[in-house]
Amino acid sequence: MDDFNKEFSLTPLKHQFDESDLHSMSLDELKNMRQKVEDKVQNLQSELSDLAFHNYRTYVDVSTTAEYCREKFSQMDILMRQSSSSFPALEEQIDQFKNQSTQLFNEFKLLGDVESTNFLIWEIIRLPKLMEKCIRAGHFDQAYSITNFALSIKQSKLVQYPLFKNVVDYLLEARHSLLDELFNKFSGPLNLANSIQIINNIRKIPYISKTQLRISILQYRDIYLEKKVSSIMSEPDFILRVIEVYRECMYDTIILYLAVFPETDTQQRFVNEDTRWERWTGSSQNYLLQCWAQKNIERLLNYVQCFDYTSLLDIEMVVSKLMSCAFSFGRMGLDFRSLIHYKFSQMVLNIFQNKIEAATKSFTSNEKIDLIDDGIFESTQSELKKEINRVDLSAPLELCIWDELCVFGNSIINALNEIRHSIYINSIHRVFNILHFSFQNIFAWLDSFLSNQENIFIVKKATFLLIKQFL
């Protein structure tokens, strides 16, 4: 366009006239001026013709472009009118985009904070491992504080998020592990101060009742007893060691139980002055302890009764040990010496009965009555009397005729000698019945030989020796 203006620019007039100049000009000058103006007009028309001829295509393009622009602007006007109705929705979406961008920025900032190791969420996530460390290290107060913190999170809105909910559920479930670890302390040796502290920690856990606490403590003490007994079973003095183990474990358990679960003032008001004669009753708060103690006393006595004793002297030593153990529990209302007396008197009598029955069976198992001939006995009787004059005989010399009867008699004497320190006055009747039954079997055995006429004389002689000389 600049080139066009340069090429086809109109030639400017050489003279500019004011109205005052026209008044001062002559007629000829005016005519000349008119002629010049006409010449200029003709030149201008000629230039315009040349311009139109030489720039026809340009004019055509300009007109086409103008028409195209007019159509486009018409379309734009239509589109703008149509789009004007969607401007409110677009504005709303722009506002929504702005809000979401702000939220995204805040979340991105929060994510940056979360990535920091000092952020609180990481401390909460690490709580389960911290809980396990506290339990293993025995820091039960700290472990319980962590569970309380988890409980406070559970009561807040944070539990709506799965991350916090999983941590809270794990920590609350870890209370069971904490409880097991606390109770496991009672399956070993007891320290009164530490045990009381452990029980106080257990009491903080809400879902265990007082009765459950008492029963669980006694059950774990049973576990400790079983472990101790198992560890000494192979020792030669097992039966004496097991009495000592039961005495120590039961004594520590009873002391702890009475210290942690004392009787009420109302019940203590009616306690006898001499506490050695105090007895637990079914209405006592310590009834569970009584049942536990009686059960373990029965188990101890079963161990003692089932032991294979070599002699009654061993039994007397065990009874002495048990009596001392029972007496030590007297001031706790657990004096079981009368039970020991009954159990072991029956045990001694059973051993005595077994020995008498064995001797009787051995004596009556002979198929014949083997007596020394009277002639042989009379020929040697004088010599025997000379040899034994210097000593006192405990049995008639005539018993030498029947060797089996002498062996049987010695067995009875040995059995009676073994129980002479262990038998009580109320057991004499049973001893008599055992011996009475034994002699009944012997006489029945002698009667079995009367079916043969050849044995009548020997049976009479044997009966005479048994009644006259032996009994």
Tab-separated table of C-alpha atoms in Angstrom:
chain	number	residue	atom	x	y	z
A	1	MET	CA	0.000	0.000	0.000
A	2	ASP	CA	2.914	2.329	0.688
A	3	ASP	CA	4.328	1.587	-2.768
A	4	PHE	CA	0.925	2.244	-4.241
A	5	ASN	CA	0.717	5.585	-2.507
A	6	LYS	CA	4.159	6.497	-3.698
A	7	GLU	CA	3.434	5.522	-7.291
A	8	PHE	CA	-0.053	6.914	-7.609
A	9	SER	CA	0.013	9.808	-5.212
A	10	LEU	CA	-1.825	12.908	-6.451
A	11	THR	CA	0.323	15.802	-7.469
A	12	PRO	CA	-0.269	18.560	-4.984
A	13	LEU	CA	-1.227	22.043	-6.176
A	14	LYS	CA	1.676	24.343	-6.499
A	15	HIS	CA	-0.241	27.301	-5.244
A	16	GLN	CA	-2.530	27.600	-2.350
A	17	PHE	CA	-4.955	30.484	-2.653
A	18	ASP	CA	-6.819	32.244	-0.014
A	19	GLU	CA	-10.068	34.029	-0.617
A	20	SER	CA	-8.309	37.355	-0.218
A	21	ASP	CA	-5.972	36.459	-3.091
A	22	LEU	CA	-8.882	35.904	-5.457
A	23	HIS	CA	-10.186	39.386	-4.824
A	24	SER	CA	-6.916	40.870	-5.739
A	25	MET	CA	-6.459	38.931	-9.032
A	26	SER	CA	-7.353	40.248	-12.462
A	27	LEU	CA	-9.686	38.636	-14.962
A	28	ASP	CA	-6.884	37.235	-17.051
A	29	GLU	CA	-5.286	35.809	-14.040
A	30	LEU	CA	-8.532	34.218	-13.037
A	31	LYS	CA	-8.959	32.730	-16.511
A	32	ASN	CA	-5.467	31.392	-16.408
A	33	MET	CA	-6.166	29.967	-13.002
A	34	ARG	CA	-9.317	28.309	-14.258
A	35	GLN	CA	-7.447	26.820	-17.164
A	36	LYS	CA	-4.866	25.435	-14.830
A	37	VAL	CA	-7.523	23.929	-12.626
A	38	GLU	CA	-9.183	22.272	-15.581
A	39	ASP	CA	-5.829	20.909	-16.667
A	40	LYS	CA	-5.279	19.533	-13.212
A	41	VAL	CA	-8.701	17.881	-13.222
A	42	GLN	CA	-7.981	16.281	-16.555
A	43	ASN	CA	-4.625	15.077	-15.297
A	44	LEU	CA	-6.293	13.706	-12.210
A	45	GLN	CA	-8.916	11.871	-14.239
A	46	SER	CA	-6.208	10.499	-16.461
A	47	GLU	CA	-4.249	9.293	-13.454
A	48	LEU	CA	-7.368	7.714	-11.961
A	49	SER	CA	-8.051	5.908	-15.198
A	50	ASP	CA	-4.504	4.651	-15.280
A	51	LEU	CA	-4.809	3.644	-11.654
A	52	ALA	CA	-8.050	1.725	-12.260
A	53	PHE	CA	-6.590	0.010	-15.306
A	54	HIS	CA	-3.319	-0.995	-13.748
A	55	ASN	CA	-4.794	-2.044	-10.316
A	56	TYR	CA	-7.995	-3.771	-11.387
A	57	ARG	CA	-6.981	-7.101	-9.849
A	58	THR	CA	-6.161	-5.362	-6.617
A	59	TYR	CA	-9.571	-3.728	-6.524
A	60	VAL	CA	-11.234	-7.045	-7.269
A	61	ASP	CA	-9.290	-8.746	-4.488
A	62	VAL	CA	-10.172	-5.940	-2.117
A	63	SER	CA	-13.850	-6.233	-2.899
A	64	THR	CA	-13.731	-10.028	-2.567
A	65	THR	CA	-11.895	-9.725	0.714
A	66	ALA	CA	-14.371	-7.162	1.941
A	67	GLU	CA	-17.248	-9.485	1.078
A	68	TYR	CA	-15.499	-12.395	2.797
A	69	CYS	CA	-14.887	-10.275	5.867
A	70	ARG	CA	-18.502	-9.197	5.879
A	71	GLU	CA	-19.635	-12.842	5.810
A	72	LYS	CA	-17.179	-13.831	8.548
A	73	PHE	CA	-18.234	-10.978	10.755
A	74	SER	CA	-21.845	-11.985	10.193
A	75	GLN	CA	-21.027	-15.534	11.220
A	76	MET	CA	-19.085	-14.262	14.215
A	77	ASP	CA	-22.050	-12.178	15.204
A	78	ILE	CA	-24.305	-15.229	15.006
A	79	LEU	CA	-21.802	-17.356	16.980
A	80	MET	CA	-21.391	-14.679	19.616
A	81	ARG	CA	-25.135	-14.448	20.004
A	82	GLN	CA	-25.330	-18.246	20.342
A	83	SER	CA	-22.346	-18.412	22.757
A	84	SER	CA	-23.646	-15.656	24.969
A	85	SER	CA	-26.145	-18.149	26.489
A	86	SER	CA	-23.314	-20.513	27.628
A	87	PHE	CA	-21.213	-17.817	29.287
A	88	PRO	CA	-22.745	-18.347	32.804
A	89	ALA	CA	-21.952	-22.100	32.700
A	90	LEU	CA	-18.448	-21.328	31.457
A	91	GLU	CA	-17.984	-18.826	34.234
A	92	GLU	CA	-19.159	-21.421	36.772
A	93	GLN	CA	-16.738	-23.990	35.379
A	94	ILE	CA	-13.937	-21.457	35.553
A	95	ASP	CA	-14.750	-20.820	39.226
A	96	GLN	CA	-14.892	-24.567	39.841
A	97	PHE	CA	-11.536	-24.998	38.154
A	98	LYS	CA	-10.136	-22.267	40.350
A	99	ASN	CA	-11.412	-23.960	43.520
A	100	GLN	CA	-10.105	-27.353	42.431
A	101	SER	CA	-6.764	-25.814	41.611
A	102	THR	CA	-6.640	-24.328	45.105
A	103	GLN	CA	-7.563	-27.697	46.642
A	104	LEU	CA	-4.957	-29.466	44.532
A	105	PHE	CA	-2.369	-26.958	45.657
A	106	ASN	CA	-3.273	-27.544	49.311
A	107	GLU	CA	-3.110	-31.313	48.849
A	108	PHE	CA	0.229	-31.002	47.140
A	109	LYS	CA	1.467	-28.915	50.038
A	110	LEU	CA	0.108	-31.506	52.496
A	111	LEU	CA	1.843	-34.247	50.532
A	112	GLY	CA	5.081	-32.361	50.888
A	113	ASP	CA	4.534	-32.178	54.650
A	114	VAL	CA	3.701	-35.881	54.790
A	115	GLU	CA	6.955	-36.764	53.077
A	116	SER	CA	8.787	-35.150	55.965
A	117	THR	CA	9.949	-37.686	58.599
A	118	ASN	CA	8.950	-35.311	61.398
A	119	PHE	CA	5.308	-35.317	60.383
A	120	LEU	CA	2.834	-36.622	62.983
A	121	ILE	CA	1.349	-39.243	60.684
A	122	TRP	CA	4.657	-41.107	60.541
A	123	GLU	CA	4.760	-41.186	64.329
A	124	ILE	CA	1.292	-42.773	64.354
A	125	ILE	CA	2.265	-45.331	61.699
A	126	ARG	CA	5.311	-46.337	63.763
A	127	LEU	CA	3.207	-46.917	66.893
A	128	PRO	CA	2.651	-50.700	66.279
A	129	LYS	CA	6.411	-51.367	66.188
A	130	LEU	CA	6.900	-49.153	69.223
A	131	MET	CA	4.172	-51.132	70.993
A	132	GLU	CA	5.955	-54.429	70.281
A	133	LYS	CA	9.269	-53.046	71.537
A	134	CYS	CA	7.663	-51.844	74.777
A	135	ILE	CA	6.056	-55.242	75.390
A	136	ARG	CA	9.289	-57.151	74.711
A	137	ALA	CA	11.328	-54.779	76.886
A	138	GLY	CA	8.836	-54.970	79.758
A	139	HIS	CA	7.816	-51.289	79.602
A	140	PHE	CA	4.181	-52.104	80.294
A	141	ASP	CA	3.175	-48.596	81.427
A	142	GLN	CA	4.329	-47.117	78.117
A	143	ALA	CA	2.611	-49.908	76.178
A	144	TYR	CA	-0.647	-49.239	77.986
A	145	SER	CA	-0.297	-45.482	77.289
A	146	ILE	CA	-0.005	-46.280	73.578
A	147	THR	CA	-3.237	-48.289	73.708
A	148	ASN	CA	-4.971	-45.373	75.437
A	149	PHE	CA	-3.760	-43.056	72.681
A	150	ALA	CA	-5.181	-45.485	70.111
A	151	LEU	CA	-8.487	-45.436	71.974
A	152	SER	CA	-8.580	-41.623	71.809
A	153	ILE	CA	-7.940	-41.795	68.043
A	154	LYS	CA	-10.782	-44.295	67.702
A	155	GLN	CA	-13.154	-41.836	69.352
A	156	SER	CA	-12.127	-39.056	66.940
A	157	LYS	CA	-12.944	-38.505	63.274
A	158	LEU	CA	-9.513	-39.728	62.207
A	159	VAL	CA	-10.721	-43.300	62.453
A	160	GLN	CA	-12.725	-42.717	59.267
A	161	TYR	CA	-9.483	-42.968	57.314
A	162	PRO	CA	-8.303	-46.548	56.643
A	163	LEU	CA	-4.698	-45.687	57.494
A	164	PHE	CA	-5.558	-44.592	61.024
A	165	LYS	CA	-8.221	-47.266	61.438
A	166	ASN	CA	-5.729	-50.065	60.701
A	167	VAL	CA	-3.244	-48.663	63.209
A	168	VAL	CA	-5.935	-48.252	65.873
A	169	ASP	CA	-7.278	-51.781	65.325
A	170	TYR	CA	-3.783	-53.242	65.585
A	171	LEU	CA	-2.976	-51.351	68.787
A	172	LEU	CA	-6.253	-52.314	70.442
A	173	GLU	CA	-5.735	-55.929	69.382
A	174	ALA	CA	-2.213	-55.742	70.814
A	175	ARG	CA	-3.807	-55.438	74.243
A	176	HIS	CA	-4.249	-59.212	74.140
A	177	SER	CA	-0.515	-59.659	73.543
A	178	LEU	CA	0.170	-57.210	76.352
A	179	LEU	CA	-2.173	-59.159	78.609
A	180	ASP	CA	-0.520	-62.484	77.724
A	181	GLU	CA	2.915	-61.024	78.374
A	182	LEU	CA	1.788	-59.683	81.742
A	183	PHE	CA	0.277	-63.016	82.767
A	184	ASN	CA	3.384	-64.884	81.564
A	185	LYS	CA	5.289	-63.152	84.347
A	186	PHE	CA	3.362	-65.379	86.773
A	187	SER	CA	4.637	-68.554	85.085
A	188	GLY	CA	8.039	-67.962	86.672
A	189	PRO	CA	9.538	-67.091	90.064
A	190	LEU	CA	7.618	-64.373	91.900
A	191	ASN	CA	8.811	-61.073	93.271
A	192	LEU	CA	6.096	-59.563	95.451
A	193	ALA	CA	6.720	-55.900	94.540
A	194	ASN	CA	7.016	-56.557	90.800
A	195	SER	CA	4.016	-58.885	90.848
A	196	ILE	CA	1.819	-56.258	92.511
A	197	GLN	CA	2.891	-53.728	89.878
A	198	ILE	CA	2.086	-56.208	87.097
A	199	ILE	CA	-1.375	-56.844	88.553
A	200	ASN	CA	-1.992	-53.091	88.719
A	201	ASN	CA	-1.122	-52.880	85.014
A	202	ILE	CA	-3.513	-55.736	84.249
A	203	ARG	CA	-6.295	-53.999	86.141
A	204	LYS	CA	-5.997	-51.017	83.800
A	205	ILE	CA	-7.177	-53.150	80.880
A	206	PRO	CA	-10.959	-52.686	80.903
A	207	TYR	CA	-12.234	-55.968	79.467
A	208	ILE	CA	-10.873	-58.327	82.156
A	209	SER	CA	-12.976	-58.829	85.270
A	210	LYS	CA	-11.766	-59.390	88.820
A	211	THR	CA	-12.743	-63.055	88.719
A	212	GLN	CA	-10.924	-63.578	85.418
A	213	LEU	CA	-7.863	-61.901	86.891
A	214	ARG	CA	-7.849	-64.205	89.918
A	215	ILE	CA	-8.404	-67.363	87.879
A	216	SER	CA	-5.759	-66.425	85.300
A	217	ILE	CA	-3.115	-65.767	87.955
A	218	LEU	CA	-3.750	-69.157	89.554
A	219	GLN	CA	-3.711	-70.887	86.157
A	220	TYR	CA	-0.340	-69.392	85.268
A	221	ARG	CA	1.006	-70.447	88.657
A	222	ASP	CA	-0.070	-73.997	87.747
A	223	ILE	CA	1.977	-73.681	84.553
A	224	TYR	CA	5.001	-72.677	86.626
A	225	LEU	CA	4.465	-75.652	88.923
A	226	GLU	CA	4.292	-78.076	86.000
A	227	LYS	CA	7.503	-76.683	84.507
A	228	LYS	CA	9.353	-76.977	87.810
A	229	VAL	CA	8.142	-80.532	88.405
A	230	SER	CA	9.081	-81.570	84.860
A	231	SER	CA	12.596	-80.185	85.307
A	232	ILE	CA	13.316	-82.318	88.411
A	233	MET	CA	11.680	-85.605	87.402
A	234	SER	CA	14.992	-87.213	86.457
A	235	GLU	CA	16.696	-86.363	89.757
A	236	PRO	CA	17.237	-89.175	92.291
A	237	ASP	CA	15.671	-87.230	95.181
A	238	PHE	CA	12.649	-86.266	93.077
A	239	ILE	CA	10.029	-86.942	95.732
A	240	LEU	CA	11.731	-84.674	98.292
A	241	ARG	CA	12.392	-81.984	95.716
A	242	VAL	CA	8.798	-81.976	94.489
A	243	ILE	CA	7.563	-81.347	98.040
A	244	GLU	CA	9.912	-78.378	98.314
A	245	VAL	CA	8.829	-77.054	94.898
A	246	TYR	CA	5.149	-77.219	95.820
A	247	ARG	CA	5.769	-75.634	99.212
A	248	GLU	CA	7.711	-72.716	97.725
A	249	CYS	CA	5.333	-72.089	94.814
A	250	MET	CA	2.157	-72.374	96.884
A	251	TYR	CA	3.559	-70.183	99.645
A	252	ASP	CA	4.568	-67.398	97.217
A	253	THR	CA	1.241	-67.630	95.389
A	254	ILE	CA	-0.854	-67.456	98.558
A	255	ILE	CA	1.140	-64.494	99.907
A	256	LEU	CA	0.706	-62.620	96.605
A	257	TYR	CA	-2.982	-63.496	96.330
A	258	LEU	CA	-3.791	-62.370	99.866
A	259	ALA	CA	-1.792	-59.163	99.365
A	260	VAL	CA	-3.540	-58.247	96.117
A	261	PHE	CA	-7.034	-59.549	96.944
A	262	PRO	CA	-7.452	-58.947	100.691
A	263	GLU	CA	-10.568	-59.876	102.614
A	264	THR	CA	-13.079	-57.111	103.346
A	265	ASP	CA	-13.198	-55.425	106.738
A	266	THR	CA	-16.506	-57.126	107.535
A	267	GLN	CA	-15.033	-60.551	107.033
A	268	GLN	CA	-11.837	-59.724	108.903
A	269	ARG	CA	-13.874	-58.599	111.887
A	270	PHE	CA	-14.975	-62.181	112.575
A	271	VAL	CA	-11.581	-63.843	112.183
A	272	ASN	CA	-10.546	-65.933	115.188
A	273	GLU	CA	-7.772	-64.614	117.368
A	274	ASP	CA	-5.607	-67.637	116.633
A	275	THR	CA	-5.279	-67.534	112.849
A	276	ARG	CA	-3.812	-71.019	112.791
A	277	TRP	CA	-7.340	-72.378	113.140
A	278	GLU	CA	-8.820	-70.140	110.464
A	279	ARG	CA	-10.543	-72.042	107.673
A	280	TRP	CA	-11.680	-70.793	104.299
A	281	THR	CA	-15.361	-71.296	103.558
A	282	GLY	CA	-17.414	-71.336	100.387
A	283	SER	CA	-18.560	-67.765	100.993
A	284	SER	CA	-15.031	-66.447	101.393
A	285	GLN	CA	-13.575	-64.119	98.791
A	286	ASN	CA	-10.551	-66.409	98.790
A	287	TYR	CA	-12.628	-69.419	97.800
A	288	LEU	CA	-10.856	-69.609	94.426
A	289	LEU	CA	-7.504	-69.663	96.191
A	290	GLN	CA	-8.772	-72.385	98.500
A	291	CYS	CA	-9.839	-74.556	95.550
A	292	TRP	CA	-6.493	-73.966	93.849
A	293	ALA	CA	-4.537	-74.842	96.987
A	294	GLN	CA	-6.572	-77.985	97.689
A	295	LYS	CA	-6.174	-79.126	94.089
A	296	ASN	CA	-2.394	-78.743	94.262
A	297	ILE	CA	-2.249	-80.481	97.630
A	298	GLU	CA	-4.073	-83.429	96.060
A	299	ARG	CA	-1.647	-83.406	93.127
A	300	LEU	CA	1.310	-83.323	95.505
A	301	LEU	CA	-0.079	-86.251	97.474
A	302	ASN	CA	-0.657	-88.145	94.229
A	303	TYR	CA	3.004	-87.668	93.302
A	304	VAL	CA	4.011	-88.919	96.728
A	305	GLN	CA	1.659	-91.903	96.688
A	306	CYS	CA	2.610	-93.009	93.167
A	307	PHE	CA	6.332	-92.928	93.893
A	308	ASP	CA	8.108	-96.288	93.971
A	309	TYR	CA	9.530	-96.573	97.500
A	310	THR	CA	12.266	-99.069	98.264
A	311	SER	CA	11.437	-99.262	101.972
A	312	LEU	CA	9.069	-97.900	104.577
A	313	LEU	CA	11.953	-95.860	105.929
A	314	ASP	CA	11.767	-93.723	102.791
A	315	ILE	CA	8.054	-93.267	103.397
A	316	GLU	CA	8.683	-92.086	106.949
A	317	MET	CA	11.185	-89.521	105.666
A	318	VAL	CA	8.687	-88.266	103.068
A	319	VAL	CA	5.927	-88.097	105.679
A	320	SER	CA	8.174	-86.039	107.946
A	321	LYS	CA	8.887	-83.648	105.060
A	322	LEU	CA	5.196	-83.375	104.226
A	323	MET	CA	4.242	-82.761	107.845
A	324	SER	CA	6.706	-79.881	108.007
A	325	CYS	CA	5.266	-78.487	104.763
A	326	ALA	CA	1.687	-78.786	106.039
A	327	PHE	CA	2.577	-77.120	109.324
A	328	SER	CA	4.105	-74.120	107.478
A	329	PHE	CA	0.705	-73.478	105.874
A	330	GLY	CA	-1.132	-73.685	109.186
A	331	ARG	CA	-1.390	-69.925	109.707
A	332	MET	CA	-2.911	-69.577	106.236
A	333	GLY	CA	-5.757	-71.954	106.992
A	334	LEU	CA	-4.196	-74.818	105.021
A	335	ASP	CA	-2.986	-77.213	107.700
A	336	PHE	CA	-3.415	-80.559	105.912
A	337	ARG	CA	-1.513	-82.755	108.373
A	338	SER	CA	-4.629	-84.791	109.122
A	339	LEU	CA	-4.955	-85.533	105.413
A	340	ILE	CA	-1.320	-86.677	105.305
A	341	HIS	CA	-1.947	-88.913	108.302
A	342	TYR	CA	-4.914	-90.563	106.623
A	343	LYS	CA	-3.313	-90.905	103.187
A	344	PHE	CA	-0.047	-92.380	104.415
A	345	SER	CA	-1.557	-94.642	107.026
A	346	GLN	CA	-3.604	-96.174	104.225
A	347	MET	CA	-0.521	-96.298	102.037
A	348	VAL	CA	1.555	-98.058	104.723
A	349	LEU	CA	-1.226	-100.541	105.356
A	350	ASN	CA	-1.525	-101.240	101.632
A	351	ILE	CA	2.202	-101.945	101.421
A	352	PHE	CA	1.940	-104.186	104.489
A	353	GLN	CA	-1.025	-106.000	102.956
A	354	ASN	CA	0.847	-106.533	99.677
A	355	LYS	CA	3.817	-108.038	101.508
A	356	ILE	CA	1.625	-110.350	103.590
A	357	GLU	CA	-0.292	-111.423	100.500
A	358	ALA	CA	2.974	-112.075	98.642
A	359	ALA	CA	4.316	-114.160	101.544
A	360	THR	CA	1.021	-116.052	101.806
A	361	LYS	CA	0.933	-116.722	98.089
A	362	SER	CA	4.527	-117.964	98.135
A	363	PHE	CA	3.747	-120.224	101.116
A	364	THR	CA	0.520	-121.690	99.709
A	365	SER	CA	1.959	-122.199	96.229
A	366	ASN	CA	3.793	-125.346	97.407
A	367	GLU	CA	2.259	-128.516	96.027
A	368	LYS	CA	3.140	-130.564	99.126
A	369	ILE	CA	3.836	-130.146	102.826
A	370	ASP	CA	7.558	-130.719	103.204
A	371	LEU	CA	8.291	-131.588	106.884
A	372	ILE	CA	11.540	-132.973	108.317
A	373	ASP	CA	11.245	-136.551	109.624
A	374	ASP	CA	10.777	-136.837	113.408
A	375	GLY	CA	13.702	-139.261	113.772
A	376	ILE	CA	16.104	-136.888	112.082
A	377	PHE	CA	14.854	-133.949	114.178
A	378	GLU	CA	15.136	-135.882	117.492
A	379	SER	CA	18.670	-137.049	116.689
A	380	THR	CA	19.837	-133.513	116.031
A	381	GLN	CA	17.681	-131.766	118.661
A	382	SER	CA	20.153	-132.330	121.539
A	383	GLU	CA	23.049	-130.951	119.538
A	384	LEU	CA	20.994	-127.937	118.453
A	385	LYS	CA	20.017	-127.183	122.046
A	386	LYS	CA	23.668	-127.206	123.125
A	387	GLU	CA	24.573	-124.731	120.375
A	388	ILE	CA	21.713	-122.336	121.073
A	389	ASN	CA	21.838	-122.383	124.889
A	390	ARG	CA	23.985	-119.290	124.783
A	391	VAL	CA	21.303	-117.221	122.933
A	392	ASP	CA	17.634	-116.530	123.485
A	393	LEU	CA	15.348	-118.053	120.885
A	394	SER	CA	12.576	-115.873	119.470
A	395	ALA	CA	10.635	-118.938	118.266
A	396	PRO	CA	10.249	-122.561	119.332
A	397	LEU	CA	12.895	-124.953	118.090
A	398	GLU	CA	10.225	-127.300	116.734
A	399	LEU	CA	9.559	-124.878	113.866
A	400	CYS	CA	12.762	-126.116	112.253
A	401	ILE	CA	10.751	-129.122	111.103
A	402	TRP	CA	8.929	-126.912	108.544
A	403	ASP	CA	11.251	-124.603	106.601
A	404	GLU	CA	8.488	-122.930	104.541
A	405	LEU	CA	6.658	-121.967	107.730
A	406	CYS	CA	9.840	-120.375	109.075
A	407	VAL	CA	10.261	-118.347	105.877
A	408	PHE	CA	6.618	-117.262	106.051
A	409	GLY	CA	6.983	-116.286	109.696
A	410	ASN	CA	10.113	-114.243	109.006
A	411	SER	CA	8.275	-112.399	106.212
A	412	ILE	CA	5.448	-111.485	108.605
A	413	ILE	CA	7.896	-110.352	111.297
A	414	ASN	CA	9.813	-108.199	108.794
A	415	ALA	CA	6.592	-106.609	107.547
A	416	LEU	CA	5.456	-105.850	111.105
A	417	ASN	CA	8.851	-104.400	112.004
A	418	GLU	CA	8.713	-102.041	109.038
A	419	ILE	CA	5.382	-100.539	110.075
A	420	ARG	CA	6.046	-100.329	113.802
A	421	HIS	CA	6.936	-96.598	113.565
A	422	SER	CA	4.261	-95.736	111.012
A	423	ILE	CA	1.195	-97.496	112.323
A	424	TYR	CA	-1.414	-95.759	114.469
A	425	ILE	CA	-3.771	-97.168	117.065
A	426	ASN	CA	-6.761	-96.857	114.758
A	427	SER	CA	-5.010	-99.039	112.149
A	428	ILE	CA	-4.497	-102.106	114.359
A	429	HIS	CA	-7.877	-103.516	113.426
A	430	ARG	CA	-6.987	-103.538	109.730
A	431	VAL	CA	-3.600	-105.153	110.485
A	432	PHE	CA	-5.437	-107.870	112.371
A	433	ASN	CA	-7.841	-108.371	109.462
A	434	ILE	CA	-4.950	-108.674	106.995
A	435	LEU	CA	-3.237	-111.324	109.109
A	436	HIS	CA	-6.557	-113.064	109.753
A	437	PHE	CA	-7.263	-113.305	106.031
A	438	SER	CA	-3.732	-114.623	105.418
A	439	PHE	CA	-4.120	-117.439	107.964
A	440	GLN	CA	-7.528	-118.283	106.537
A	441	ASN	CA	-5.866	-118.856	103.177
A	442	ILE	CA	-3.185	-121.021	104.810
A	443	PHE	CA	-5.757	-123.196	106.591
A	444	ALA	CA	-7.726	-123.483	103.372
A	445	TRP	CA	-4.520	-124.580	101.673
A	446	LEU	CA	-3.977	-127.233	104.372
A	447	ASP	CA	-7.561	-128.438	103.975
A	448	SER	CA	-6.919	-129.056	100.293
A	449	PHE	CA	-4.506	-131.882	101.224
A	450	LEU	CA	-7.141	-133.804	103.245
A	451	SER	CA	-8.661	-135.213	100.097
A	452	ASN	CA	-5.792	-137.737	100.060
A	453	GLN	CA	-5.774	-140.197	102.981
A	454	GLU	CA	-1.995	-140.445	102.907
A	455	ASN	CA	-1.625	-136.756	103.785
A	456	ILE	CA	-3.892	-136.741	106.852
A	457	PHE	CA	-1.057	-137.377	109.315
A	458	ILE	CA	1.171	-134.736	107.726
A	459	VAL	CA	-1.687	-132.209	107.671
A	460	LYS	CA	-2.412	-132.814	111.360
A	461	LYS	CA	1.250	-132.395	112.213
A	462	ALA	CA	1.525	-129.224	110.107
A	463	THR	CA	-1.643	-127.847	111.694
A	464	PHE	CA	-0.268	-128.587	115.158
A	465	LEU	CA	2.949	-126.717	114.338
A	466	LEU	CA	1.029	-123.797	112.870
A	467	ILE	CA	-1.366	-123.448	115.808
A	468	LYS	CA	0.680	-124.615	118.764
A	469	GLN	CA	4.178	-123.460	117.927
A	470	PHE	CA	3.685	-120.655	115.380
A	471	LEU	CA	0.540	-118.825	116.457
